[in-house]
Amino acid sequence: MFDTVTQKFDLLIGDVFVQKNDNEWAKDFKKQMAGRGFTMVNGVTVCVTLIDPDQSTPIALTIVPVARRLSPIKREPRSRHEAEQVEFMEYRAFFGPKAGFRWGSHIINGIIGDNRGKLPAKWIAANISNDS
């Protein structure tokens, strides 16, 4: 029998950077995104940090690539489940060539799904930087 251990973390969405081009991404990664109908051109990268609330110290940090859909979605999602399906997402976090992208991508896709397949407006309003 195993004891259940619960650890709580605070989630911090840090900087959100617009990607003006996709030059810095590997060709196979760009091909993976394009195959699903997405591009990093005018997509964003999102800094995600998990913080230990007791110590106020970062536990994990990752930069998540969030690609933009190339063509419009056919209709708005009718449920949260649909909003997490690739065909209803205007933006989608992709699992990059580095393993660290994976956990952050799952979190970001869940947030996008909660927001009906779109990036949260408060990220755009408060955190976006055009310096990339």
PDB file of C-alpha atoms in Angstrom:
ATOM      1  CA  MET A   1       0.000   0.000   0.000  1.00  0.00           C
ATOM      2  CA  PHE A   2       1.281   3.444  -0.877  1.00  0.00           C
ATOM      3  CA  ASP A   3       0.733   6.610   1.099  1.00  0.00           C
ATOM      4  CA  THR A   4      -0.595   9.488  -0.933  1.00  0.00           C
ATOM      5  CA  VAL A   5       1.565  12.578  -0.826  1.00  0.00           C
ATOM      6  CA  THR A   6       0.109  15.863  -1.958  1.00  0.00           C
ATOM      7  CA  GLN A   7       2.347  18.756  -2.883  1.00  0.00           C
ATOM      8  CA  LYS A   8       0.774  22.065  -3.846  1.00  0.00           C
ATOM      9  CA  PHE A   9       2.422  24.603  -6.117  1.00  0.00           C
ATOM     10  CA  ASP A  10       1.606  28.095  -7.270  1.00  0.00           C
ATOM     11  CA  LEU A  11       1.556  28.510 -11.041  1.00  0.00           C
ATOM     12  CA  LEU A  12       3.103  31.658 -12.463  1.00  0.00           C
ATOM     13  CA  ILE A  13       2.622  32.624 -16.093  1.00  0.00           C
ATOM     14  CA  GLY A  14       5.488  35.001 -16.689  1.00  0.00           C
ATOM     15  CA  ASP A  15       6.423  36.704 -19.907  1.00  0.00           C
ATOM     16  CA  VAL A  16       4.499  36.049 -23.108  1.00  0.00           C
ATOM     17  CA  PHE A  17       6.520  36.841 -26.221  1.00  0.00           C
ATOM     18  CA  VAL A  18       5.179  37.159 -29.772  1.00  0.00           C
ATOM     19  CA  GLN A  19       7.247  35.185 -32.277  1.00  0.00           C
ATOM     20  CA  LYS A  20       7.631  37.251 -35.446  1.00  0.00           C
ATOM     21  CA  ASN A  21       9.176  34.324 -37.337  1.00  0.00           C
ATOM     22  CA  ASP A  22      10.003  30.666 -36.836  1.00  0.00           C
ATOM     23  CA  ASN A  23      13.707  30.767 -37.738  1.00  0.00           C
ATOM     24  CA  GLU A  24      14.896  29.546 -34.336  1.00  0.00           C
ATOM     25  CA  TRP A  25      12.780  26.376 -34.335  1.00  0.00           C
ATOM     26  CA  ALA A  26      14.055  23.034 -35.662  1.00  0.00           C
ATOM     27  CA  LYS A  27      12.763  21.967 -39.083  1.00  0.00           C
ATOM     28  CA  ASP A  28      11.174  18.761 -37.761  1.00  0.00           C
ATOM     29  CA  PHE A  29       9.384  20.730 -35.020  1.00  0.00           C
ATOM     30  CA  LYS A  30       8.026  23.231 -37.576  1.00  0.00           C
ATOM     31  CA  LYS A  31       6.944  20.303 -39.770  1.00  0.00           C
ATOM     32  CA  GLN A  32       5.112  18.738 -36.802  1.00  0.00           C
ATOM     33  CA  MET A  33       3.224  22.005 -36.189  1.00  0.00           C
ATOM     34  CA  ALA A  34       2.463  22.590 -39.886  1.00  0.00           C
ATOM     35  CA  GLY A  35       1.147  19.028 -40.157  1.00  0.00           C
ATOM     36  CA  ARG A  36      -1.486  19.916 -37.557  1.00  0.00           C
ATOM     37  CA  GLY A  37      -2.242  23.288 -39.223  1.00  0.00           C
ATOM     38  CA  PHE A  38      -0.199  25.547 -36.920  1.00  0.00           C
ATOM     39  CA  THR A  39       2.830  27.850 -37.134  1.00  0.00           C
ATOM     40  CA  MET A  40       5.061  29.710 -34.708  1.00  0.00           C
ATOM     41  CA  VAL A  41       4.928  32.807 -36.952  1.00  0.00           C
ATOM     42  CA  ASN A  42       2.856  35.192 -34.797  1.00  0.00           C
ATOM     43  CA  GLY A  43       2.589  32.450 -32.202  1.00  0.00           C
ATOM     44  CA  VAL A  44       3.879  33.050 -28.687  1.00  0.00           C
ATOM     45  CA  THR A  45       6.310  31.603 -26.190  1.00  0.00           C
ATOM     46  CA  VAL A  46       5.113  31.495 -22.602  1.00  0.00           C
ATOM     47  CA  CYS A  47       7.288  31.299 -19.494  1.00  0.00           C
ATOM     48  CA  VAL A  48       5.707  28.894 -16.966  1.00  0.00           C
ATOM     49  CA  THR A  49       7.023  28.566 -13.410  1.00  0.00           C
ATOM     50  CA  LEU A  50       5.894  26.324 -10.559  1.00  0.00           C
ATOM     51  CA  ILE A  51       6.592  27.919  -7.185  1.00  0.00           C
ATOM     52  CA  ASP A  52       6.712  26.264  -3.776  1.00  0.00           C
ATOM     53  CA  PRO A  53       4.221  28.434  -1.838  1.00  0.00           C
ATOM     54  CA  ASP A  54       5.819  27.609   1.529  1.00  0.00           C
ATOM     55  CA  GLN A  55       9.313  28.638   0.453  1.00  0.00           C
ATOM     56  CA  SER A  56       8.359  31.158  -2.277  1.00  0.00           C
ATOM     57  CA  THR A  57      11.000  29.535  -4.452  1.00  0.00           C
ATOM     58  CA  PRO A  58      10.773  28.299  -8.041  1.00  0.00           C
ATOM     59  CA  ILE A  59      10.591  24.514  -8.323  1.00  0.00           C
ATOM     60  CA  ALA A  60      10.354  24.185 -12.113  1.00  0.00           C
ATOM     61  CA  LEU A  61      10.604  26.543 -15.057  1.00  0.00           C
ATOM     62  CA  THR A  62       9.951  26.001 -18.753  1.00  0.00           C
ATOM     63  CA  ILE A  63       9.393  28.039 -21.881  1.00  0.00           C
ATOM     64  CA  VAL A  64       6.408  26.747 -23.862  1.00  0.00           C
ATOM     65  CA  PRO A  65       5.981  27.285 -27.618  1.00  0.00           C
ATOM     66  CA  VAL A  66       2.344  28.124 -28.418  1.00  0.00           C
ATOM     67  CA  ALA A  67       1.630  27.977 -32.135  1.00  0.00           C
ATOM     68  CA  ARG A  68      -1.064  29.913 -33.999  1.00  0.00           C
ATOM     69  CA  ARG A  69      -3.596  28.185 -36.250  1.00  0.00           C
ATOM     70  CA  LEU A  70      -2.999  28.795 -39.963  1.00  0.00           C
ATOM     71  CA  SER A  71      -6.671  28.654 -41.000  1.00  0.00           C
ATOM     72  CA  PRO A  72      -9.747  29.728 -39.019  1.00  0.00           C
ATOM     73  CA  ILE A  73     -11.592  27.173 -36.907  1.00  0.00           C
ATOM     74  CA  LYS A  74     -14.788  25.910 -38.539  1.00  0.00           C
ATOM     75  CA  ARG A  75     -16.965  26.735 -35.513  1.00  0.00           C
ATOM     76  CA  GLU A  76     -16.697  27.663 -31.859  1.00  0.00           C
ATOM     77  CA  PRO A  77     -16.290  24.726 -29.459  1.00  0.00           C
ATOM     78  CA  ARG A  78     -19.498  23.664 -27.695  1.00  0.00           C
ATOM     79  CA  SER A  79     -17.816  22.317 -24.573  1.00  0.00           C
ATOM     80  CA  ARG A  80     -14.567  22.423 -22.643  1.00  0.00           C
ATOM     81  CA  HIS A  81     -13.739  18.973 -24.008  1.00  0.00           C
ATOM     82  CA  GLU A  82     -14.122  20.241 -27.579  1.00  0.00           C
ATOM     83  CA  ALA A  83     -12.083  23.347 -26.749  1.00  0.00           C
ATOM     84  CA  GLU A  84      -9.126  21.077 -25.912  1.00  0.00           C
ATOM     85  CA  GLN A  85      -9.343  19.265 -29.262  1.00  0.00           C
ATOM     86  CA  VAL A  86      -6.836  20.456 -31.851  1.00  0.00           C
ATOM     87  CA  GLU A  87      -9.500  21.259 -34.469  1.00  0.00           C
ATOM     88  CA  PHE A  88     -11.119  23.837 -32.144  1.00  0.00           C
ATOM     89  CA  MET A  89      -7.968  25.524 -30.852  1.00  0.00           C
ATOM     90  CA  GLU A  90      -6.857  28.872 -32.265  1.00  0.00           C
ATOM     91  CA  TYR A  91      -3.581  28.421 -30.357  1.00  0.00           C
ATOM     92  CA  ARG A  92      -1.943  25.196 -29.224  1.00  0.00           C
ATOM     93  CA  ALA A  93       1.102  24.461 -27.119  1.00  0.00           C
ATOM     94  CA  PHE A  94       3.312  21.881 -28.785  1.00  0.00           C
ATOM     95  CA  PHE A  95       5.666  19.372 -27.215  1.00  0.00           C
ATOM     96  CA  GLY A  96       8.990  20.608 -28.400  1.00  0.00           C
ATOM     97  CA  PRO A  97      12.267  18.846 -28.996  1.00  0.00           C
ATOM     98  CA  LYS A  98      13.138  19.211 -25.303  1.00  0.00           C
ATOM     99  CA  ALA A  99      11.442  17.116 -22.613  1.00  0.00           C
ATOM    100  CA  GLY A 100      10.910  20.211 -20.434  1.00  0.00           C
ATOM    101  CA  PHE A 101       8.290  21.486 -22.877  1.00  0.00           C
ATOM    102  CA  ARG A 102       5.993  18.539 -22.130  1.00  0.00           C
ATOM    103  CA  TRP A 103       4.693  19.402 -18.660  1.00  0.00           C
ATOM    104  CA  GLY A 104       4.348  23.085 -19.534  1.00  0.00           C
ATOM    105  CA  SER A 105       2.533  22.278 -22.784  1.00  0.00           C
ATOM    106  CA  HIS A 106      -0.059  20.197 -20.934  1.00  0.00           C
ATOM    107  CA  ILE A 107      -0.695  23.055 -18.512  1.00  0.00           C
ATOM    108  CA  ILE A 108      -0.929  25.694 -21.259  1.00  0.00           C
ATOM    109  CA  ASN A 109      -3.249  23.552 -23.413  1.00  0.00           C
ATOM    110  CA  GLY A 110      -5.511  23.067 -20.378  1.00  0.00           C
ATOM    111  CA  ILE A 111      -5.651  26.838 -19.863  1.00  0.00           C
ATOM    112  CA  ILE A 112      -6.360  27.404 -23.577  1.00  0.00           C
ATOM    113  CA  GLY A 113      -9.099  24.742 -23.396  1.00  0.00           C
ATOM    114  CA  ASP A 114     -10.657  26.524 -20.403  1.00  0.00           C
ATOM    115  CA  ASN A 115     -10.635  29.676 -22.527  1.00  0.00           C
ATOM    116  CA  ARG A 116     -12.574  28.109 -25.445  1.00  0.00           C
ATOM    117  CA  GLY A 117      -9.468  27.435 -27.545  1.00  0.00           C
ATOM    118  CA  LYS A 118      -8.066  30.965 -27.315  1.00  0.00           C
ATOM    119  CA  LEU A 119      -5.183  32.611 -25.496  1.00  0.00           C
ATOM    120  CA  PRO A 120      -6.392  34.341 -22.321  1.00  0.00           C
ATOM    121  CA  ALA A 121      -6.901  38.048 -23.039  1.00  0.00           C
ATOM    122  CA  LYS A 122      -5.190  39.010 -19.768  1.00  0.00           C
ATOM    123  CA  TRP A 123      -1.964  37.385 -21.024  1.00  0.00           C
ATOM    124  CA  ILE A 124      -2.087  39.582 -24.074  1.00  0.00           C
ATOM    125  CA  ALA A 125      -3.017  42.737 -22.169  1.00  0.00           C
ATOM    126  CA  ALA A 126      -0.651  42.380 -19.217  1.00  0.00           C
ATOM    127  CA  ASN A 127       2.263  40.217 -20.245  1.00  0.00           C
ATOM    128  CA  ILE A 128       2.945  40.443 -23.935  1.00  0.00           C
ATOM    129  CA  SER A 129       6.328  41.643 -25.088  1.00  0.00           C
ATOM    130  CA  ASN A 130       7.264  42.204 -28.723  1.00  0.00           C
ATOM    131  CA  ASP A 131      11.018  41.975 -28.149  1.00  0.00           C
ATOM    132  CA  SER A 132      11.566  38.468 -29.532  1.00  0.00           C
TER     133      SER A 132
END
